[in-house]
XYZ file of C-alpha atoms in Angstrom:
109
model
C -36.912 70.362 22.610
C -35.001 71.874 25.492
C -34.913 69.849 28.707
C -33.815 72.934 30.617
C -36.729 75.093 29.472
C -38.935 76.225 32.327
C -42.693 75.716 32.040
C -44.932 78.722 31.417
C -47.935 76.953 32.951
C -48.118 75.851 36.580
C -49.129 72.362 37.602
C -52.306 73.717 39.221
C -53.295 75.658 36.103
C -52.638 72.564 33.987
C -54.850 70.460 36.252
C -57.670 73.017 36.026
C -57.350 73.007 32.224
C -57.462 69.205 32.101
C -60.526 69.079 34.370
C -62.375 71.771 32.371
C -61.654 69.939 29.129
C -62.667 66.520 30.459
C -65.828 67.888 32.075
C -66.797 69.645 28.837
C -66.356 66.523 26.716
C -66.976 63.673 29.176
C -69.138 65.264 31.854
C -71.140 62.145 32.722
C -68.021 60.014 33.066
C -66.162 62.679 35.040
C -69.031 62.837 37.526
C -68.026 59.303 38.589
C -64.278 59.971 38.574
C -61.621 61.273 40.911
C -57.957 62.076 40.343
C -56.179 58.719 40.335
C -52.641 59.678 39.417
C -50.586 62.429 37.890
C -47.222 62.722 36.245
C -45.315 65.930 35.912
C -42.436 66.342 33.537
C -42.380 70.107 33.549
C -40.337 70.360 30.359
C -42.646 68.071 28.337
C -46.086 67.534 29.899
C -48.417 67.435 32.843
C -50.490 64.250 32.831
C -53.676 63.724 34.850
C -55.593 60.452 35.051
C -59.106 60.391 36.456
C -60.417 56.917 37.273
C -63.943 55.792 37.965
C -64.660 55.614 41.678
C -67.447 53.499 43.141
C -68.202 53.193 46.867
C -64.962 55.062 47.535
C -62.845 52.557 45.604
C -61.059 53.281 42.349
C -61.686 51.220 39.220
C -58.701 52.282 37.069
C -59.741 50.041 34.162
C -62.221 52.819 33.394
C -60.428 56.125 33.256
C -59.848 59.373 31.402
C -56.390 60.813 30.896
C -55.429 64.254 29.646
C -52.013 65.769 29.182
C -51.364 69.498 29.142
C -48.474 71.190 27.374
C -46.469 73.112 30.013
C -45.450 75.802 27.550
C -48.788 76.940 26.144
C -51.389 75.209 28.357
C -53.116 73.302 25.547
C -54.381 69.742 25.739
C -51.710 67.658 24.023
C -53.063 64.148 24.652
C -56.374 62.503 25.488
C -57.166 58.890 26.278
C -60.437 57.280 27.314
C -59.892 53.785 28.675
C -62.412 50.955 28.817
C -65.593 52.809 29.660
C -68.534 50.421 30.005
C -71.785 51.530 31.635
C -72.924 47.900 31.992
C -70.266 47.097 34.594
C -71.827 46.614 38.031
C -70.170 46.904 41.408
C -70.831 45.031 44.607
C -71.699 46.900 47.753
C -68.799 48.011 49.925
C -70.601 46.538 52.935
C -68.352 44.122 54.799
C -65.146 45.378 53.204
C -62.499 45.885 55.866
C -60.184 48.877 56.047
C -56.659 48.705 54.663
C -55.339 48.902 58.217
C -57.477 45.943 59.334
C -56.320 43.976 56.285
C -52.670 44.622 57.180
C -53.298 43.643 60.803
C -54.915 40.374 59.690
C -52.048 39.683 57.299
C -49.364 40.276 59.916
C -51.297 38.312 62.558
C -51.317 35.334 60.175
C -47.556 35.432 59.875
């Protein structure tokens, strides 16, 4: 393992590989997901986590994560976390914006 070795695969190409793989194997789940976070350690891996999104809000307890090897572009890790189709979500109606929540918080102090 050489920390100085430059990747042969770009971050964008790695993301496309991860998305193709996850869509091919978890298409129904991916339809409800969006990119939640990513980690890039170009010498060791590109990691992409797609979390379930409902009413525009992430539910990271249900997510799919794939890592791509930066040298050859293969999937080197896969993790499917806590997927449960029976989970229900309340309506987003009445939920205030993050800005309004901060304003209310600061007004209270």
